[in-house]
XYZ file of C-alpha atoms in Angstrom:
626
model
C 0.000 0.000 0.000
C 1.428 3.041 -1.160
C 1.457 6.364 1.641
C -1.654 8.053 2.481
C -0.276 11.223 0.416
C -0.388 9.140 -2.537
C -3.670 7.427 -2.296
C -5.950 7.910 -4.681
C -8.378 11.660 -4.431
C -11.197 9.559 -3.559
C -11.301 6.112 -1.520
C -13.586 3.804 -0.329
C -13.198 0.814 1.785
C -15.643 -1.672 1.653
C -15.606 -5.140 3.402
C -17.303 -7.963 5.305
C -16.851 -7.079 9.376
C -16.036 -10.062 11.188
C -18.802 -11.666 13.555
C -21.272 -11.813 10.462
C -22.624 -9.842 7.577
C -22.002 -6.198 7.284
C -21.629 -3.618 4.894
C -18.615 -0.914 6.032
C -18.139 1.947 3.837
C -15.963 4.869 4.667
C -15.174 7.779 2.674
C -11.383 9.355 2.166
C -11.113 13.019 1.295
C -7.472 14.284 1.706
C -6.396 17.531 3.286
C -3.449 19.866 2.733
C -1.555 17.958 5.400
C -1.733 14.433 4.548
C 1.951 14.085 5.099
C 0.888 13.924 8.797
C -0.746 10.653 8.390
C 1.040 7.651 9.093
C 1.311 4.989 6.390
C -2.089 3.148 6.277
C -2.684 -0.695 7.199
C -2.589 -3.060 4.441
C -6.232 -2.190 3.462
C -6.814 1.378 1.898
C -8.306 2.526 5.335
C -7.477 5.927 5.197
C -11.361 6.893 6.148
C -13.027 10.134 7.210
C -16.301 8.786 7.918
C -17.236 5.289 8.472
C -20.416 3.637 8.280
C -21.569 0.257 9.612
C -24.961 -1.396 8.428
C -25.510 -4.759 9.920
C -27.612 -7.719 9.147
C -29.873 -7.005 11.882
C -30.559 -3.643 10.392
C -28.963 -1.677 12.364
C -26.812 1.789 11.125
C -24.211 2.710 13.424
C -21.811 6.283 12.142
C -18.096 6.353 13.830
C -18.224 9.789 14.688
C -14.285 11.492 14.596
C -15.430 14.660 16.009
C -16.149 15.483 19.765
C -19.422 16.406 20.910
C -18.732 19.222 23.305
C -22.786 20.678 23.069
C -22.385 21.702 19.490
C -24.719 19.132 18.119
C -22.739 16.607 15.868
C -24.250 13.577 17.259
C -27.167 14.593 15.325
C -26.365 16.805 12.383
C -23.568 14.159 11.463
C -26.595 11.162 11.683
C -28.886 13.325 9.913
C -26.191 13.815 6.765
C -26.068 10.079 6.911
C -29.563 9.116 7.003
C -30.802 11.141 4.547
C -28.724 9.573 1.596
C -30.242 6.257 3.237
C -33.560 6.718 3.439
C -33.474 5.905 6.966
C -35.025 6.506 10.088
C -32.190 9.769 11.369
C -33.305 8.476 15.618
C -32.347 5.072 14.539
C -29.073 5.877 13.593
C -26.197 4.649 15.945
C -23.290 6.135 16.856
C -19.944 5.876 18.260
C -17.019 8.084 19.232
C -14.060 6.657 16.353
C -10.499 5.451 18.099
C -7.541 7.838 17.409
C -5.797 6.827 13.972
C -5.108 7.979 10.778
C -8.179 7.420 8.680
C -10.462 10.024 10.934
C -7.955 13.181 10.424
C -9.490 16.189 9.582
C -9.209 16.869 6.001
C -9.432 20.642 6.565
C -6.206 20.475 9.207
C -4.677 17.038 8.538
C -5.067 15.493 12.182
C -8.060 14.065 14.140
C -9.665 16.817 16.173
C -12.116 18.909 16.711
C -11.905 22.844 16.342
C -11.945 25.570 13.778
C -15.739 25.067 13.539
C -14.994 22.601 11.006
C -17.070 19.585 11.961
C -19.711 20.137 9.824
C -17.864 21.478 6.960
C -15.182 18.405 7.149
C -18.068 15.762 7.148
C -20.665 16.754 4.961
C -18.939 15.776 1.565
C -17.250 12.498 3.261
C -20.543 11.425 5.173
C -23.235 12.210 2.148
C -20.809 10.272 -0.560
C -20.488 7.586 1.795
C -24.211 7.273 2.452
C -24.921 7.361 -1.151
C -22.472 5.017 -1.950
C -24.568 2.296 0.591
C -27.541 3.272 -1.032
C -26.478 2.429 -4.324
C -25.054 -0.869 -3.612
C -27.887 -1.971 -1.647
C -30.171 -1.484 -4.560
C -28.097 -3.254 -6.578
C -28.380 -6.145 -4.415
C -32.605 -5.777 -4.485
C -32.383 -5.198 -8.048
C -30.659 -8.586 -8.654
C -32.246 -10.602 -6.790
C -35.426 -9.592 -8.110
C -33.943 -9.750 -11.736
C -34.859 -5.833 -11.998
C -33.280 -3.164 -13.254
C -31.912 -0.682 -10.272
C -33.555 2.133 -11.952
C -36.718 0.082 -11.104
C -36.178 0.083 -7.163
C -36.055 2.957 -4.774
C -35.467 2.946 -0.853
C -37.364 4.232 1.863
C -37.540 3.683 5.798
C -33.967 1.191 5.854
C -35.234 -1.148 3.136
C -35.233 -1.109 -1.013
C -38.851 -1.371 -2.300
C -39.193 -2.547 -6.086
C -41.803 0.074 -7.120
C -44.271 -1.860 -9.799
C -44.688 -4.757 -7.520
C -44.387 -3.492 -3.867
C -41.528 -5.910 -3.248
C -39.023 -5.043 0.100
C -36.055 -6.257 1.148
C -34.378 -4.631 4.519
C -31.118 -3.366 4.420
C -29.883 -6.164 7.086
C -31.681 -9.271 4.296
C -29.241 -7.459 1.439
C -26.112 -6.277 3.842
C -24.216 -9.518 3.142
C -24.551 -10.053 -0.309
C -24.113 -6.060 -0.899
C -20.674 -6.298 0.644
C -19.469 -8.124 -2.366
C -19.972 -5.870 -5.060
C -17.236 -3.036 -6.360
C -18.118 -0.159 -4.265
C -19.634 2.988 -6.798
C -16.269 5.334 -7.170
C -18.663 8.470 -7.751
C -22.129 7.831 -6.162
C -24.956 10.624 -6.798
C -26.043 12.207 -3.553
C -29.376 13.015 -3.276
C -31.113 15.999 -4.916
C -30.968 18.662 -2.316
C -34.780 19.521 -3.171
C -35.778 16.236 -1.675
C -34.328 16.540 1.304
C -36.378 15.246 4.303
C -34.005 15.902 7.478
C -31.302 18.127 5.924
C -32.296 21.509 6.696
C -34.994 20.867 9.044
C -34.959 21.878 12.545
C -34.933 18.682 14.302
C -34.553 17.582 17.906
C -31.237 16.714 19.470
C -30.587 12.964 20.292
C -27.936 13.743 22.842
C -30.876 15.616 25.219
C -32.180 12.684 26.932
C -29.377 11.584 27.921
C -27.604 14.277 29.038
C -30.400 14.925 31.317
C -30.740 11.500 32.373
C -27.860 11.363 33.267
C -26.578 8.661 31.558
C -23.987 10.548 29.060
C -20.383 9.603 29.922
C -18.398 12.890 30.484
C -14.925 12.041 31.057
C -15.195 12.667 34.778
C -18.020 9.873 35.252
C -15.413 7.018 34.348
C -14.646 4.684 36.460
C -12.016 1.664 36.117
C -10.854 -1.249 38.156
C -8.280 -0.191 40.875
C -8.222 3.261 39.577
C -7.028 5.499 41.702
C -7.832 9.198 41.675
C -5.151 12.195 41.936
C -5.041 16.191 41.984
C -2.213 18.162 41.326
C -0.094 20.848 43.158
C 1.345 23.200 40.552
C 3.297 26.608 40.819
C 1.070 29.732 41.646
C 3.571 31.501 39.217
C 3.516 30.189 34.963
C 6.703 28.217 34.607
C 7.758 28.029 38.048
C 8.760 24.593 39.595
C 9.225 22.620 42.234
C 12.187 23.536 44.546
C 11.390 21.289 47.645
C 8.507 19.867 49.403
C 7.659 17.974 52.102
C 4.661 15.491 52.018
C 4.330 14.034 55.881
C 1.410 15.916 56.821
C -0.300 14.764 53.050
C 0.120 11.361 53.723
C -1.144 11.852 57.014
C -4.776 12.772 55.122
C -7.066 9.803 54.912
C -7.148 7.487 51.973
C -4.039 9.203 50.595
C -1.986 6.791 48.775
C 1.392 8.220 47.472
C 2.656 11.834 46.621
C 5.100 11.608 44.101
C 6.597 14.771 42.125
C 5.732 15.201 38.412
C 6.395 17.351 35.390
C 4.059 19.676 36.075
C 4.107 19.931 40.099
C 3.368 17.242 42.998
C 0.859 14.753 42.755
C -1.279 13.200 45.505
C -2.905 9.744 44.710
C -5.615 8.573 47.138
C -8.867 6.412 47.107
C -11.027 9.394 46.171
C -11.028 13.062 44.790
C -11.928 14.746 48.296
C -8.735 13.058 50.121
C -6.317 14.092 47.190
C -7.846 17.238 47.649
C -7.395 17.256 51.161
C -3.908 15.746 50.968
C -2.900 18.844 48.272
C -3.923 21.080 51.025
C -1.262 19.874 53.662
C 1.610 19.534 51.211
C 4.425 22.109 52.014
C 6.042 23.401 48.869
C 9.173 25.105 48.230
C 8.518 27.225 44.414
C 11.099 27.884 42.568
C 9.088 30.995 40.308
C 11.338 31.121 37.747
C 11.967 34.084 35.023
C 7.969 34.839 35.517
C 7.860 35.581 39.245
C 7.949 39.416 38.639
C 5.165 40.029 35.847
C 1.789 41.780 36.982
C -0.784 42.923 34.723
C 1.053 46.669 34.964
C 4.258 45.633 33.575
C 2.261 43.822 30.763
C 0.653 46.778 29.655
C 3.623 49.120 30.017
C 5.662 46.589 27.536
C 2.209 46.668 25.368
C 2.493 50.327 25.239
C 6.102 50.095 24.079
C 5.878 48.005 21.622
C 2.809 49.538 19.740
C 5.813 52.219 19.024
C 6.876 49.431 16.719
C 6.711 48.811 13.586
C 5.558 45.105 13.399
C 4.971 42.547 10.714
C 2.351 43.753 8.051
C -0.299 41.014 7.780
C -1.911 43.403 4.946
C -1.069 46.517 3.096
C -3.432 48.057 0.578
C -2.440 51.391 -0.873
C -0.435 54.207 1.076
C -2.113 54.538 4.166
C 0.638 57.347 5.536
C 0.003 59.637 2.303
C -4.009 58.937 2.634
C -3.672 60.185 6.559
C -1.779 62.989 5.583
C -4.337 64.098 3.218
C -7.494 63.381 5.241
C -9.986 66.360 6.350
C -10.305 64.533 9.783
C -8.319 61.877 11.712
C -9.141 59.389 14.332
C -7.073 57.357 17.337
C -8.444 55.110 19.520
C -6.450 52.281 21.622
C -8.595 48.817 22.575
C -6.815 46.573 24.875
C -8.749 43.412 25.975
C -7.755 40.792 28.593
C -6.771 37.536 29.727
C -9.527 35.244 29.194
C -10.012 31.666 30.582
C -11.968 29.220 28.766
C -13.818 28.503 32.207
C -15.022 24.682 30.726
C -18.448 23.744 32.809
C -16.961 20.118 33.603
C -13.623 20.130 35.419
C -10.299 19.657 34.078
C -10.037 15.743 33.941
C -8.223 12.265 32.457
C -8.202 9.316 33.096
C -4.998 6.954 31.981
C -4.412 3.046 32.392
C -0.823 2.425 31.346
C 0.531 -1.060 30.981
C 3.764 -2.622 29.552
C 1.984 -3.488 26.274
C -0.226 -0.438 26.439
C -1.841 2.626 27.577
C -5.231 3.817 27.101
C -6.641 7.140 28.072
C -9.953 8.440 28.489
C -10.655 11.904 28.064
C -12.909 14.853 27.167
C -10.806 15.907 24.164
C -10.753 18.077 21.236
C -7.738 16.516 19.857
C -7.269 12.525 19.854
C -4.128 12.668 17.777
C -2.444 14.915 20.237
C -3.397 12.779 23.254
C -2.372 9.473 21.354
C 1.655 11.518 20.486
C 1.495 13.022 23.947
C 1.203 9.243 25.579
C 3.356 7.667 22.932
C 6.029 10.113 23.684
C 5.749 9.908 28.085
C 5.275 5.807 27.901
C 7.791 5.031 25.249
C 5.375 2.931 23.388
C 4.059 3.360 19.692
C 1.692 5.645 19.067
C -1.061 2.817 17.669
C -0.443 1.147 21.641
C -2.197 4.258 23.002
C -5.564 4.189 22.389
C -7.745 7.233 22.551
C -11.405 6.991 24.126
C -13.605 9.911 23.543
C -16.204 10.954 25.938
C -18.506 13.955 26.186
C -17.196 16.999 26.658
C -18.516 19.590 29.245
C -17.335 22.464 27.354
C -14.396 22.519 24.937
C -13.695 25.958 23.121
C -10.342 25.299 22.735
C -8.925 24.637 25.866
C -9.602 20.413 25.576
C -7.019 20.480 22.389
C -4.071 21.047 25.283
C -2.462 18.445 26.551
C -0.875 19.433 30.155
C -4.375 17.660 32.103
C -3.051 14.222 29.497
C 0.037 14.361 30.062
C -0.199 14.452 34.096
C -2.583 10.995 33.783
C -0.546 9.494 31.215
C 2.580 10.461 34.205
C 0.831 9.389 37.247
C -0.028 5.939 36.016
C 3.134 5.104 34.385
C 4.680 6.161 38.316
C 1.898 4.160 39.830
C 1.804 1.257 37.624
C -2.278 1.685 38.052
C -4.985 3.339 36.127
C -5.457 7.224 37.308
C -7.648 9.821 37.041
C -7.008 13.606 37.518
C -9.486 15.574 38.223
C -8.873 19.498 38.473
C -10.622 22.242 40.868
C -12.704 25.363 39.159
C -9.598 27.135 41.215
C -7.112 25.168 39.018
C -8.710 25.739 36.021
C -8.904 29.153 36.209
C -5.295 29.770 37.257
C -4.163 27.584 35.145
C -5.586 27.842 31.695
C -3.876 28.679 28.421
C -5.867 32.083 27.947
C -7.351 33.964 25.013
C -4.249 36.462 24.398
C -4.365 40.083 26.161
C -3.457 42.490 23.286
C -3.276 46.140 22.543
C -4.588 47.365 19.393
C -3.847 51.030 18.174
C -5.609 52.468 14.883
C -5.769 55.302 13.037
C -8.633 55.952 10.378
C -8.929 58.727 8.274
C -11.856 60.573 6.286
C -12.480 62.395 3.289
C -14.059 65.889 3.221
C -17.451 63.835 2.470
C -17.106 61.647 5.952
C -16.261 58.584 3.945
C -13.004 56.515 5.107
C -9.865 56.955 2.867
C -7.263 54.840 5.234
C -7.679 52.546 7.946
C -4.100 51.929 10.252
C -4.037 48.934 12.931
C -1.476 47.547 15.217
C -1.571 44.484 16.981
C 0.173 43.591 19.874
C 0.039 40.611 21.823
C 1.618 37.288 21.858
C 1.254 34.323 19.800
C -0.948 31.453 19.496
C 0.535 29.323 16.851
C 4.510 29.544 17.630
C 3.252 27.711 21.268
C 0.912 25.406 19.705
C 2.216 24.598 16.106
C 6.662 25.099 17.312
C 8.031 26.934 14.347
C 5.117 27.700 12.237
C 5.530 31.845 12.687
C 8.560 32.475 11.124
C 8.508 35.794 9.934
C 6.900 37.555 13.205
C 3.347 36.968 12.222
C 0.639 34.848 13.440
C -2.036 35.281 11.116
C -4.706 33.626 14.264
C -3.536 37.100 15.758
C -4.973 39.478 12.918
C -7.773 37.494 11.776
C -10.856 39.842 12.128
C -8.984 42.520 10.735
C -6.822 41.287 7.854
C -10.337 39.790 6.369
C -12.314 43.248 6.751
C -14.678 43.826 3.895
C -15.393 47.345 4.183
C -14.340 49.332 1.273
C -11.358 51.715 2.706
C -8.641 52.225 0.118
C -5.834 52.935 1.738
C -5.338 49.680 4.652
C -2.643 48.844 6.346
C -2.454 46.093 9.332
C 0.516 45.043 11.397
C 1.523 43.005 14.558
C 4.102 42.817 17.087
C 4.829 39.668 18.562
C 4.881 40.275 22.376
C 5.744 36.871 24.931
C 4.606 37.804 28.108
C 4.897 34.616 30.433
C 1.655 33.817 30.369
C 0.297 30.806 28.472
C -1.835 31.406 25.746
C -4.392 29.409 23.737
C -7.135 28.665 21.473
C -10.416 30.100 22.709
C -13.604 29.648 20.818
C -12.978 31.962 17.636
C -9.642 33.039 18.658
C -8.700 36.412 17.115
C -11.961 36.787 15.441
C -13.572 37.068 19.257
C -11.447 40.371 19.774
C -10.928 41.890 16.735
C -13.659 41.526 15.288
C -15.525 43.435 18.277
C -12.802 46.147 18.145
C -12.956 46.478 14.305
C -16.870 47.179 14.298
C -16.441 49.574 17.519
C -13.909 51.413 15.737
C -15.724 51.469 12.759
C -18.602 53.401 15.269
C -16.786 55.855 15.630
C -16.116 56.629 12.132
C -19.792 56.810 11.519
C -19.919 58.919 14.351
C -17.564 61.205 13.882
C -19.229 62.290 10.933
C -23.110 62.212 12.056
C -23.629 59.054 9.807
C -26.354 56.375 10.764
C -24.484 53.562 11.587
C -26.455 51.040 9.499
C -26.085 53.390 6.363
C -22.385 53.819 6.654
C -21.360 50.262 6.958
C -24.163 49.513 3.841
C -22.178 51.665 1.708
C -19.179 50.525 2.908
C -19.631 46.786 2.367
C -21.170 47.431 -1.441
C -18.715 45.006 -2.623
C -19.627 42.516 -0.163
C -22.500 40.854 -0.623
C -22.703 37.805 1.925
C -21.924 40.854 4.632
C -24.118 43.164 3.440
C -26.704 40.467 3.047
C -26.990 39.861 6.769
C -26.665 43.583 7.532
C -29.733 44.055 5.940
C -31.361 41.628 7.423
C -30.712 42.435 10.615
C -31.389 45.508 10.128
C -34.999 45.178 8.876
C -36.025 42.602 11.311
C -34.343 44.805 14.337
C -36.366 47.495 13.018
C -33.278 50.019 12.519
C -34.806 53.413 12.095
C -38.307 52.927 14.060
C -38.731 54.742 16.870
C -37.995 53.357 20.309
C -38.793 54.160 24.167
C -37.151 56.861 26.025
C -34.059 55.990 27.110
C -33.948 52.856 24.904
C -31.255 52.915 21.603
C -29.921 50.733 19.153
C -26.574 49.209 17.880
C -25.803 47.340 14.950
C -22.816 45.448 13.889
C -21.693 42.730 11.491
C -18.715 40.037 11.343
C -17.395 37.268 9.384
C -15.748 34.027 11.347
C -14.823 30.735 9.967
C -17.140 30.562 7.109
C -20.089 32.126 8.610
C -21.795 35.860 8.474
C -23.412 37.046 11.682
C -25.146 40.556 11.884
C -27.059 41.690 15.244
C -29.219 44.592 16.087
C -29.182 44.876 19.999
C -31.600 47.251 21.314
C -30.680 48.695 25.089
C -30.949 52.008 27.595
C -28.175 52.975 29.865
C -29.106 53.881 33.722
C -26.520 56.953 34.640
C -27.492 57.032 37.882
C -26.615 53.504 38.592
C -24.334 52.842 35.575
C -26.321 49.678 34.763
C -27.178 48.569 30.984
C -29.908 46.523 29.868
C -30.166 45.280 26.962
C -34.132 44.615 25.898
C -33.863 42.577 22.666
C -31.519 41.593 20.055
C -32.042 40.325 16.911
C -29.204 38.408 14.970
C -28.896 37.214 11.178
C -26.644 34.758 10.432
C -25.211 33.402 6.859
C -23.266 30.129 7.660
C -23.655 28.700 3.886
C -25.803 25.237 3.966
C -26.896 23.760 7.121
C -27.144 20.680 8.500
C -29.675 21.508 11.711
C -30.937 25.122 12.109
C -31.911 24.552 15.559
C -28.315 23.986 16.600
C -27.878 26.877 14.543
C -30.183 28.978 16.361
C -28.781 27.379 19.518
C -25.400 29.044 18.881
C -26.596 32.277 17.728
C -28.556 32.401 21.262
């Protein structure tokens, strides 16, 4: 078998499962990083989706992305089903194991993130539906000595149409398997869609509020023992000394043993570890870090926004425009630190063995978690296995690997499976944060009000040299700029620049990364343009974004269903902005008053439009949006 970056465009994989009769078809659509991907097994398994239909009738989807509350254990069913013809609540699924054939074609590893779930599986999932379809038929067709064009499916069977003849899927699933899998099956129409597009009800509710979902911190194993963590109060301090009597002293505390990331305490339960953290006595050693504060942040902030940076875009001469203009602006945003604050706690669980190690977690990123215990154990990276749970939150923060690591560490030390669980406390001291920055613009306007240049600096540190080692090699990290670079509005003269600025602290992907920051201060700033020259704020980003359609589109939208222009209560006003992110094209109209007595804001109502491209489920849409 040749390397997955030479297999062929389009793949499938179609054979007999072992146990009995079953039809397994997978679809293969390659990414621009292939080249991660580890040479395939001897069959051509290099799968995004796979799909299981056995002879009891029963459809089960290995699902390679993590549910963390954004719906894809039922938009990814209801891709599937539909090119069946079958029943979308009947459709099984499972989390997939960490290997090669579930990488993300859109970033060439298996994870979750970039709001790419969707967007990854819809081509992979409908293909290999259709595929199943069409071979089933076959099957029918045969046996009935019909042509397929004869047949048609409907509710998990294939019905011959003149005669009323049915065959279930299970009665064909065996003999399907056989035949040469279709290399370019035809989806369905989109016009007949029955589940695609319609706002259906999650299957995940029930049993998240039954409680029977498994969230990584409601495993349990056989002898497992359960640990917390002491770690350094200051980022990338360590351990200097410590003395554990009065820990193992605590109840039900086990060992204490010292680890990369701090000292461990292993007991019978959470509460004693937690106890037993409290005694320890620790020695830090705070390291290059221990002098930072939030003032000397900003001061080096303010220093380096004197710099010129690298230019992420340059259109025109923005100096000559500002020279020229008949009115300048200057306005500085900084935002903060911000955790990803995950409802369920920090947690792993991790049973290493000499021929083995398998780890249980809420994760974002099974390829990650399979390298990071490959690399701690020593073993090969198809010895770790990777079990996916629910997730109580992601946005980011589950793609690290520190809360791994220290489970993968602990049982290797204790020869026993572990589980880590961290404290809210933990978490939010902790964290690998949203990156602070300081962002300095300049805009300036014609004698008509109408912007001629548009100036931004960036400051802040960097994402993707932590999280992808030596992919910013020129000084820019495009994650940092996105929500600027992008900007549709129609400003001739743009220029946009960043400054690479470490601080200490850690820093990480959170939700929609730069586009949460900057593309807030890019519509405030573009306020106060409008304001500056008595514009209605609607009006000026409409002429603005003439170019634009799919921004403009929601704009107006927005705009007309918030009722932009019709009077309002005393007291009450209106904003309006508009942003692109990942794909999608979100507008809102918020309606609010402002108390100055009290300083309080309400906000009464807000209306949002929203132009993600074609949808799977717009309830989870709406969900988000809300």
């Amino acid at each position: 078998m040749s390397p997955a970056t030479t297999l062929p465009r389009r793949a499938f994989l179609k054979k007999t499962a072992a146990g009995g009769g079953a039809l397994v078809i997978g679809f293969f659509l390659p990414g621009k990083f292939e080249a991660l991907a580890a040479a395939p097994p001897a069959e051509p398994s290099a799968l995004n989706a796979w799909v299981r239909i056995a002879s009891d009738n029963t459809v089960t989807l290995l699902i390679d992305k993590s549910e963390m509350g954004t719906g894809v254990t039922t938009s990814l069913p209801m891709l599937l089903a539909e090119e069946l013809e079958f029943d979308w609540r009947k459709v099984k699924f499972e989390f997939a194991p960490a290997a090669p054939q579930y990488f993300n074609p859109l970033f060439g590893l298996q994870g979750t993130g970039g709001s790419t779930s969707v967007r990854a599986s819809w081509e992979p999932l409908t293909k290999a539906g259709a595929a199943a379809r069409e071979m089933l038929v076959a099957t029918a067709a045969r046996r009935w000595y019909v042509e397929p064009s004869a047949c048609h499916v409907d509710d998990g069977a294939v019905l011959h149409t003149a005669t009323g003849k049915r065959l279930t899927y299970g009665a064909l699933v065996e003999e399907a398997a056989k035949l040469p899998v279709p290399s370019n099956p035809t989806p369905k129409d989109p016009k007949n869609y029955k589940y695609i597009g319609k706002p259906l009800k999650r299957l995940d509710t029930p049993v998240k509020v039954n409680g029977k979902a498994e969230f990584g911190i409601d495993v349990r194993l056989p002898k497992m023992q359960h640990a917390v963590v002491a770690r350094c109060p200051v980022f990338g301090g360590k351990v200097k000394i410590f003395d554990a009597t009065k820990a193992k002293a605590i109840r039900g505390v086990k060992q204490v043993l010292q680890i990369s990331s701090g000292v461990a305490v292993i007991a019978d339960n959470t509460w004693s570890a937690m106890e037993g953290r409290r005694a320890l006595e620790i020695e830090w050693d705070e390291g290059p870090n221990a002098a930072v504060s939030s003032a000397s942040i900003h001061k080096l902030y303010v220093e380096n926004a004197e710099k010129a940076g690298a230019i992420a875009r340059k259109d025109g001469d923005v100096e000559t425009a500002l020279a020229g203009a008949s009115k300048k602006l200057e306005a500085v945003y900084e935002v903060p630190f911000l955790a990803h604050a995950t409802m369920e706690p920090m947690n792993c669980i991790a049973d290493v063995r000499a021929d083995g190690c398998d780890i249980s977690a809420p994760t974002q990123f099974q390829t990650f978690n399979q390298n990071t215990g490959a690399k701690i154990t020593g073993l090969k990276p198809e010895q770790v296995r990777i079990h996916t749970t629910y997730l109580g939150g992601g946005f980011g923060r589950r793609a690290e690997q520190d809360f791994v690591a220290e489970a993968v560490e602990i049982s290797k030390a204790i020869s026993a499976p572990a589980q880590v669980t961290w404290s809210r406390e933990d978490d939010m001291q902790h964290d690998f944060y949203r990156p602070a920055t300081y962002t300095k613009l300049t805009g300036g306007l014609d004698f008509h009000g109408w912007p001629v240049a548009w100036k931004c600096r960036v400051v802040g540190p960097s994402i993707m040299s932590r999280f992808f080692s030596g992919s910013v090699k020129t000084g820019l990290d495009n994650s940092s700029v996105e929500g600027v670079v992008e900007s549709k509005y129609a400003i001739p003269n743009f220029l946009c620049d960043y400054v690479l600025t470490e601080t200490g602290v850690p820093v990480g992907f959170w939700r929609s990364v730069g586009n949460s920051q900057n593309g807030y201060i890019t519509e405030c700033f573009i306020e106060e343009l409008a304001r500056a020259t008595g514009k209605d704020s609607f009006e000026f980003r409409r002429k603005l974004l003439e170019k634009a359609p799919r921004h403009r589109g929601v704009l107006e939208l927005a705009a007309e269903k918030g009722g932009w222009g019709k009077p309002l209560p005393a007291g009450q006003t209106r904003g309006i902005a508009v942003v692109e992110s990942f794909g999608s094209f979100v507008a809102e109209v918020a309606e609010v008053s402002f108390n100055k007595n009290s300083g309080d804001i309400k906000v009464h109502r807000v209306v949002c439009a929203v132009d993600c491209g074609r949808h799977v489920n717009p309830d989870t849409v709406a969900a988000q949006m809300e």
